[in-house]
DNA sequence: CTTTGGATCGTCT
DNA sequence: GACGATCCAAAGG
C-alpha cells in the first residue's frame, strides 16, 4: 500500500489492497497449487495475474516464501503518470476515477494481463513491472475493513486503503459505510 | 445516488 | 456443469 506501480509509461500510487492467505477460504491458494494459481506459490516479489468472470484480469503481489501461497491483490491505484494511455485503454470513461478505481480496471489501464503472470517485480526491460518505494508518508494512516466481492472468509478485516482517496474502489464491504 | 441483470469463459468439480 | 478476488449500462428514486 502507498507504493508506486510502474508499467511502461504508466505510474500510479497503490491506494487499496487486500491480503489473501493459504488457509483463507476466499483465497485462490486455499485448495493448493493448480495451473492457474501456480505463481502464488512461487517466489515473493513476483506478480500473480489471474483471469476472472470470462473477461477481466486482476493482479497480485506474491508475498510469502516459495511454496507458501499468500498474495496481496491490487484493488485501486491513483494515477501519477500516463493517464493519457490509461484513458485510451479504458475507452475514455466520463469520470477520471473510473480509470483505475477497481482491480480489473487498473489492470486494463496499465496493460496488465496473463502475459505478465509471474514476472519479477524487481526485473527490468520491456516486460518490466516495478514496485517502487517513494519513501512517502501518507497524509492519513491506512484504514482497514473486510474484503470486497468474496463469499467466504468475509469476516477477515484484510482490506487496507488510504481513507479519502478518490480512487479507492466503489465496492463496499459488508459492515462498512 | 442505488439496484439489477447481463456479459463471457477459464478453471476446477 | 457451476461459479467466480468484476464491470457496465439501464432503470428508478
PDB file of C-alpha atoms (C1' of nucleotides) in Angstrom:
ATOM      1  CA  UNK A   1       0.000   0.000   0.000  1.00  0.00           C
ATOM      2  CA  UNK A   2       1.163   3.537  -0.847  1.00  0.00           C
ATOM      3  CA  UNK A   3       3.890   2.232  -3.156  1.00  0.00           C
ATOM      4  CA  UNK A   4       4.349   3.256  -6.788  1.00  0.00           C
ATOM      5  CA  UNK A   5       3.338   0.811  -9.512  1.00  0.00           C
ATOM      6  CA  UNK A   6       5.278   1.319 -12.736  1.00  0.00           C
ATOM      7  CA  UNK A   7       4.411  -0.402 -16.023  1.00  0.00           C
ATOM      8  CA  UNK A   8       5.809   1.250 -19.147  1.00  0.00           C
ATOM      9  CA  UNK A   9       4.611   4.859 -19.281  1.00  0.00           C
ATOM     10  CA  UNK A  10       2.005   4.261 -16.574  1.00  0.00           C
ATOM     11  CA  UNK A  11       2.635   5.089 -12.939  1.00  0.00           C
ATOM     12  CA  UNK A  12       0.237   5.042 -10.062  1.00  0.00           C
ATOM     13  CA  UNK A  13       0.162   5.054  -6.293  1.00  0.00           C
ATOM     14  CA  UNK A  14      -1.443   1.975  -4.777  1.00  0.00           C
ATOM     15  CA  UNK A  15      -4.299   3.189  -2.568  1.00  0.00           C
ATOM     16  CA  UNK A  16      -6.224  -0.023  -1.841  1.00  0.00           C
ATOM     17  CA  UNK A  17      -5.159  -3.655  -1.347  1.00  0.00           C
ATOM     18  CA  UNK A  18      -6.443  -6.951   0.048  1.00  0.00           C
ATOM     19  CA  UNK A  19      -4.482  -9.798   1.616  1.00  0.00           C
ATOM     20  CA  UNK A  20      -5.076 -13.476   0.792  1.00  0.00           C
ATOM     21  CA  UNK A  21      -3.595 -16.300   2.840  1.00  0.00           C
ATOM     22  CA  UNK A  22      -3.248 -20.027   2.055  1.00  0.00           C
ATOM     23  CA  UNK A  23      -5.596 -21.116   4.878  1.00  0.00           C
ATOM     24  CA  UNK A  24      -8.127 -18.495   3.811  1.00  0.00           C
ATOM     25  CA  UNK A  25     -11.297 -19.848   2.142  1.00  0.00           C
ATOM     26  CA  UNK A  26     -11.513 -16.718  -0.017  1.00  0.00           C
ATOM     27  CA  UNK A  27      -8.046 -17.279  -1.456  1.00  0.00           C
ATOM     28  CA  UNK A  28      -7.237 -18.921  -4.770  1.00  0.00           C
ATOM     29  CA  UNK A  29      -4.498 -20.725  -2.846  1.00  0.00           C
ATOM     30  CA  UNK A  30      -6.967 -22.373  -0.439  1.00  0.00           C
ATOM     31  CA  UNK A  31      -7.149 -25.680  -2.320  1.00  0.00           C
ATOM     32  CA  UNK A  32      -3.445 -25.820  -3.045  1.00  0.00           C
ATOM     33  CA  UNK A  33      -1.434 -25.178  -6.195  1.00  0.00           C
ATOM     34  CA  UNK A  34      -3.067 -25.503  -9.614  1.00  0.00           C
ATOM     35  CA  UNK A  35      -2.270 -24.374 -13.128  1.00  0.00           C
ATOM     36  CA  UNK A  36      -3.943 -21.017 -12.601  1.00  0.00           C
ATOM     37  CA  UNK A  37      -2.547 -20.105  -9.195  1.00  0.00           C
ATOM     38  CA  UNK A  38       0.923 -21.577  -9.520  1.00  0.00           C
ATOM     39  CA  UNK A  39       2.687 -18.208  -9.392  1.00  0.00           C
ATOM     40  CA  UNK A  40       1.068 -17.590  -5.992  1.00  0.00           C
ATOM     41  CA  UNK A  41       3.258 -20.396  -4.710  1.00  0.00           C
ATOM     42  CA  UNK A  42       6.337 -19.058  -6.449  1.00  0.00           C
ATOM     43  CA  UNK A  43       8.904 -16.620  -5.085  1.00  0.00           C
ATOM     44  CA  UNK A  44       7.779 -13.411  -3.354  1.00  0.00           C
ATOM     45  CA  UNK A  45       8.108 -10.082  -5.120  1.00  0.00           C
ATOM     46  CA  UNK A  46       6.612 -11.541  -8.276  1.00  0.00           C
ATOM     47  CA  UNK A  47       3.247 -10.892  -9.904  1.00  0.00           C
ATOM     48  CA  UNK A  48       0.241 -13.236  -9.776  1.00  0.00           C
ATOM     49  CA  UNK A  49      -2.179 -12.284 -12.559  1.00  0.00           C
ATOM     50  CA  UNK A  50      -5.448 -14.175 -12.935  1.00  0.00           C
ATOM     51  CA  UNK A  51      -8.393 -14.143 -15.335  1.00  0.00           C
ATOM     52  CA  UNK A  52     -11.942 -13.971 -13.980  1.00  0.00           C
ATOM     53  CA  UNK A  53     -15.598 -13.525 -14.995  1.00  0.00           C
ATOM     54  CA  UNK A  54     -14.678 -14.519 -18.516  1.00  0.00           C
ATOM     55  CA  UNK A  55     -13.225 -11.103 -19.315  1.00  0.00           C
ATOM     56  CA  UNK A  56     -11.197  -9.478 -16.550  1.00  0.00           C
ATOM     57  CA  UNK A  57      -7.608  -9.614 -15.342  1.00  0.00           C
ATOM     58  CA  UNK A  58      -6.554  -8.875 -11.758  1.00  0.00           C
ATOM     59  CA  UNK A  59      -3.052  -8.536 -10.297  1.00  0.00           C
ATOM     60  CA  UNK A  60      -1.482  -9.567  -7.004  1.00  0.00           C
ATOM     61  CA  UNK A  61       1.940  -9.228  -5.430  1.00  0.00           C
ATOM     62  CA  UNK A  62       3.190 -12.582  -4.125  1.00  0.00           C
ATOM     63  CA  UNK A  63       4.331 -12.176  -0.514  1.00  0.00           C
ATOM     64  CA  UNK A  64       5.209 -15.432   1.220  1.00  0.00           C
ATOM     65  CA  UNK A  65       8.223 -17.661   0.718  1.00  0.00           C
ATOM     66  CA  UNK A  66       8.248 -20.241  -2.085  1.00  0.00           C
ATOM     67  CA  UNK A  67       5.506 -22.806  -1.547  1.00  0.00           C
ATOM     68  CA  UNK A  68       3.541 -20.680   0.911  1.00  0.00           C
ATOM     69  CA  UNK A  69       0.815 -19.215  -1.326  1.00  0.00           C
ATOM     70  CA  UNK A  70      -0.001 -15.794   0.022  1.00  0.00           C
ATOM     71  CA  UNK A  71      -0.508 -12.641  -2.018  1.00  0.00           C
ATOM     72  CA  UNK A  72      -1.832  -9.093  -1.973  1.00  0.00           C
ATOM     73  CA  UNK A  73      -4.484  -8.081  -4.510  1.00  0.00           C
ATOM     74  CA  UNK A  74      -4.093  -4.607  -6.001  1.00  0.00           C
ATOM     75  CA  UNK A  75      -7.592  -3.137  -5.807  1.00  0.00           C
ATOM     76  CA  UNK A  76      -7.068   0.530  -6.684  1.00  0.00           C
ATOM     77  CA  UNK A  77      -4.379   2.911  -7.852  1.00  0.00           C
ATOM     78  CA  UNK A  78      -4.177   6.689  -8.104  1.00  0.00           C
ATOM     79  CA  UNK A  79      -2.606   7.700 -11.447  1.00  0.00           C
ATOM     80  CA  UNK A  80       0.660   9.626 -11.281  1.00  0.00           C
ATOM     81  CA  UNK A  81       1.741   9.441 -14.929  1.00  0.00           C
ATOM     82  CA  UNK A  82       0.488   8.019 -18.222  1.00  0.00           C
ATOM     83  CA  UNK A  83      -3.173   8.956 -17.734  1.00  0.00           C
ATOM     84  CA  UNK A  84      -3.491   9.510 -21.470  1.00  0.00           C
ATOM     85  CA  UNK A  85      -2.512   5.917 -22.235  1.00  0.00           C
ATOM     86  CA  UNK A  86      -4.774   4.664 -19.454  1.00  0.00           C
ATOM     87  CA  UNK A  87      -7.741   6.606 -20.833  1.00  0.00           C
ATOM     88  CA  UNK A  88      -7.102   5.169 -24.284  1.00  0.00           C
ATOM     89  CA  UNK A  89      -7.072   1.600 -22.962  1.00  0.00           C
ATOM     90  CA  UNK A  90     -10.121   2.186 -20.759  1.00  0.00           C
ATOM     91  CA  UNK A  91     -12.218   3.689 -23.513  1.00  0.00           C
ATOM     92  CA  UNK A  92     -12.166   7.259 -22.196  1.00  0.00           C
ATOM     93  CA  UNK A  93     -14.515   6.972 -19.239  1.00  0.00           C
ATOM     94  CA  UNK A  94     -16.571  10.045 -18.267  1.00  0.00           C
ATOM     95  CA  UNK A  95     -15.084  10.254 -14.777  1.00  0.00           C
ATOM     96  CA  UNK A  96     -11.332  10.191 -14.147  1.00  0.00           C
ATOM     97  CA  UNK A  97     -11.672   7.835 -11.185  1.00  0.00           C
ATOM     98  CA  UNK A  98     -13.021   5.102 -13.466  1.00  0.00           C
ATOM     99  CA  UNK A  99      -9.555   4.778 -14.963  1.00  0.00           C
ATOM    100  CA  UNK A 100      -8.160   2.800 -12.042  1.00  0.00           C
ATOM    101  CA  UNK A 101     -10.669   2.518  -9.153  1.00  0.00           C
ATOM    102  CA  UNK A 102     -11.027  -1.282  -9.281  1.00  0.00           C
ATOM    103  CA  UNK A 103      -8.799  -4.372  -9.572  1.00  0.00           C
ATOM    104  CA  UNK A 104      -9.737  -5.156 -13.187  1.00  0.00           C
ATOM    105  CA  UNK A 105      -9.874  -1.511 -14.210  1.00  0.00           C
ATOM    106  CA  UNK A 106      -6.317  -0.812 -13.067  1.00  0.00           C
ATOM    107  CA  UNK A 107      -5.052  -3.873 -14.911  1.00  0.00           C
ATOM    108  CA  UNK A 108      -6.713  -2.750 -18.124  1.00  0.00           C
ATOM    109  CA  UNK A 109      -5.381   0.788 -17.657  1.00  0.00           C
ATOM    110  CA  UNK A 110      -1.829  -0.425 -17.005  1.00  0.00           C
ATOM    111  CA  UNK A 111      -1.919  -3.080 -19.720  1.00  0.00           C
ATOM    112  CA  UNK A 112      -1.528  -5.937 -17.257  1.00  0.00           C
ATOM    113  CA  UNK A 113      -2.769  -9.338 -18.482  1.00  0.00           C
ATOM    114  CA  UNK A 114      -1.847 -13.012 -18.391  1.00  0.00           C
ATOM    115  CA  UNK A 115       1.393 -12.366 -20.233  1.00  0.00           C
ATOM    116  CA  UNK A 116       2.708 -10.710 -17.082  1.00  0.00           C
ATOM    117  CA  UNK A 117       1.763 -13.553 -14.739  1.00  0.00           C
ATOM    118  CA  UNK A 118       4.836 -14.489 -12.724  1.00  0.00           C
ATOM    119  CA  UNK A 119       7.070 -11.560 -13.654  1.00  0.00           C
ATOM    120  CA  UNK A 120       9.702 -10.410 -11.181  1.00  0.00           C
ATOM    121  CA  UNK A 121       8.815  -7.003  -9.739  1.00  0.00           C
ATOM    122  CA  UNK A 122      12.490  -6.184  -9.480  1.00  0.00           C
ATOM    123  CA  UNK A 123      13.048  -7.002 -13.149  1.00  0.00           C
ATOM    124  CA  UNK A 124      13.871  -4.539 -15.911  1.00  0.00           C
ATOM    125  CA  UNK A 125      13.323  -4.392 -19.637  1.00  0.00           C
ATOM    126  CA  UNK A 126      10.297  -4.153 -21.945  1.00  0.00           C
ATOM    127  CA  UNK A 127       8.223  -6.574 -19.881  1.00  0.00           C
ATOM    128  CA  UNK A 128       9.059  -4.843 -16.600  1.00  0.00           C
ATOM    129  CA  UNK A 129       6.557  -4.276 -13.858  1.00  0.00           C
ATOM    130  CA  UNK A 130       8.076  -2.353 -10.985  1.00  0.00           C
ATOM    131  CA  UNK A 131       7.058  -1.639  -7.440  1.00  0.00           C
ATOM    132  CA  UNK A 132       8.845   1.402  -6.048  1.00  0.00           C
ATOM    133  CA  UNK A 133       9.009   2.843  -2.588  1.00  0.00           C
ATOM    134  CA  UNK A 134       8.770   6.612  -2.817  1.00  0.00           C
ATOM    135  CA  UNK A 135       9.521   7.000   0.869  1.00  0.00           C
ATOM    136  CA  UNK A 136       6.256   8.827   1.152  1.00  0.00           C
ATOM    137  CA  UNK A 137       4.282   9.215   4.351  1.00  0.00           C
ATOM    138  CA  UNK A 138       0.522   9.129   3.817  1.00  0.00           C
ATOM    139  CA  UNK A 139      -1.461  12.175   4.819  1.00  0.00           C
ATOM    140  CA  UNK A 140      -3.672   9.923   6.945  1.00  0.00           C
ATOM    141  CA  UNK A 141      -2.773   6.441   8.191  1.00  0.00           C
ATOM    142  CA  UNK A 142      -4.216   3.481   6.296  1.00  0.00           C
ATOM    143  CA  UNK A 143      -7.587   2.131   7.359  1.00  0.00           C
ATOM    144  CA  UNK A 144      -8.805  -1.469   7.191  1.00  0.00           C
ATOM    145  CA  UNK A 145     -12.069  -3.287   6.587  1.00  0.00           C
ATOM    146  CA  UNK A 146     -13.436  -6.635   5.436  1.00  0.00           C
ATOM    147  CA  UNK A 147     -12.792  -7.633   1.828  1.00  0.00           C
ATOM    148  CA  UNK A 148     -14.941  -6.972  -1.224  1.00  0.00           C
ATOM    149  CA  UNK A 149     -16.623  -9.383  -3.628  1.00  0.00           C
ATOM    150  CA  UNK A 150     -15.985 -12.645  -1.777  1.00  0.00           C
ATOM    151  CA  UNK A 151     -18.429 -15.190  -0.381  1.00  0.00           C
ATOM    152  CA  UNK A 152     -16.178 -16.952   2.147  1.00  0.00           C
ATOM    153  CA  UNK A 153     -13.821 -15.510   4.726  1.00  0.00           C
ATOM    154  CA  UNK A 154     -15.988 -12.407   4.749  1.00  0.00           C
ATOM    155  CA  UNK A 155     -15.236 -11.664   8.404  1.00  0.00           C
ATOM    156  CA  UNK A 156     -11.482 -11.212   7.979  1.00  0.00           C
ATOM    157  CA  UNK A 157     -10.520  -7.496   8.046  1.00  0.00           C
ATOM    158  CA  UNK A 158      -7.836  -7.878   5.397  1.00  0.00           C
ATOM    159  CA  UNK A 159      -8.571  -4.929   3.131  1.00  0.00           C
ATOM    160  CA  UNK A 160      -6.397  -1.835   3.570  1.00  0.00           C
ATOM    161  CA  UNK A 161      -6.943   1.548   1.921  1.00  0.00           C
ATOM    162  CA  UNK A 162      -5.980   5.199   2.149  1.00  0.00           C
ATOM    163  CA  UNK A 163      -9.070   6.945   3.522  1.00  0.00           C
ATOM    164  CA  UNK A 164     -10.373   9.823   1.467  1.00  0.00           C
ATOM    165  CA  UNK A 165      -8.522   8.920  -1.698  1.00  0.00           C
ATOM    166  CA  UNK A 166     -10.963   9.354  -4.605  1.00  0.00           C
ATOM    167  CA  UNK A 167      -9.561   6.320  -6.412  1.00  0.00           C
ATOM    168  CA  UNK A 168     -10.459   3.833  -3.673  1.00  0.00           C
ATOM    169  CA  UNK A 169     -12.837   1.351  -5.321  1.00  0.00           C
ATOM    170  CA  UNK A 170     -16.597   1.926  -5.045  1.00  0.00           C
ATOM    171  CA  UNK A 171     -17.396  -1.623  -3.949  1.00  0.00           C
ATOM    172  CA  UNK A 172     -18.447  -1.674  -0.312  1.00  0.00           C
ATOM    173  CA  UNK A 173     -17.535  -4.397   2.159  1.00  0.00           C
ATOM    174  CA  UNK A 174     -20.300  -5.600   4.434  1.00  0.00           C
ATOM    175  CA  UNK A 175     -20.292  -3.776   7.730  1.00  0.00           C
ATOM    176  CA  UNK A 176     -18.735  -0.602   6.407  1.00  0.00           C
ATOM    177  CA  UNK A 177     -20.359   2.604   5.251  1.00  0.00           C
TER     178      UNK A 177
ATOM    179  C1'  DC B   1     -27.383   8.218  -5.740  1.00  0.00           C
ATOM    180  C1'  DT B   2     -28.782   2.770  -5.647  1.00  0.00           C
ATOM    181  C1'  DT B   3     -30.265  -1.547  -7.609  1.00  0.00           C
ATOM    182  C1'  DT B   4     -30.376  -5.083 -11.075  1.00  0.00           C
ATOM    183  C1'  DG B   5     -29.124  -8.189 -14.576  1.00  0.00           C
ATOM    184  C1'  DG B   6     -26.123  -9.395 -18.482  1.00  0.00           C
ATOM    185  C1'  DA B   7     -21.578 -10.271 -20.387  1.00  0.00           C
ATOM    186  C1'  DT B   8     -18.343 -14.169 -21.041  1.00  0.00           C
ATOM    187  C1'  DC B   9     -15.055 -18.170 -20.461  1.00  0.00           C
ATOM    188  C1'  DG B  10     -11.193 -20.462 -17.830  1.00  0.00           C
ATOM    189  C1'  DT B  11     -10.953 -23.346 -14.001  1.00  0.00           C
ATOM    190  C1'  DC B  12     -11.879 -26.971 -11.047  1.00  0.00           C
ATOM    191  C1'  DT B  13     -15.518 -30.485  -9.692  1.00  0.00           C
TER     192       DT B  13
ATOM    193  C1'  DG C   1     -21.755 -28.083 -15.183  1.00  0.00           C
ATOM    194  C1'  DA C   2     -21.372 -24.245 -11.835  1.00  0.00           C
ATOM    195  C1'  DC C   3     -19.128 -20.417 -10.454  1.00  0.00           C
ATOM    196  C1'  DG C   4     -16.308 -16.537  -9.962  1.00  0.00           C
ATOM    197  C1'  DA C   5     -10.909 -11.675  -5.541  1.00  0.00           C
ATOM    198  C1'  DT C   6     -15.666  -7.685 -11.833  1.00  0.00           C
ATOM    199  C1'  DC C   7     -17.588  -4.184 -14.702  1.00  0.00           C
ATOM    200  C1'  DC C   8     -21.101  -1.760 -17.169  1.00  0.00           C
ATOM    201  C1'  DA C   9     -25.425   0.080 -18.784  1.00  0.00           C
ATOM    202  C1'  DA C  10     -30.001   0.812 -17.801  1.00  0.00           C
ATOM    203  C1'  DA C  11     -33.664   1.973 -14.862  1.00  0.00           C
ATOM    204  C1'  DG C  12     -35.647   4.026 -10.779  1.00  0.00           C
ATOM    205  C1'  DG C  13     -35.598   7.495  -6.815  1.00  0.00           C
TER     206       DG C  13
END
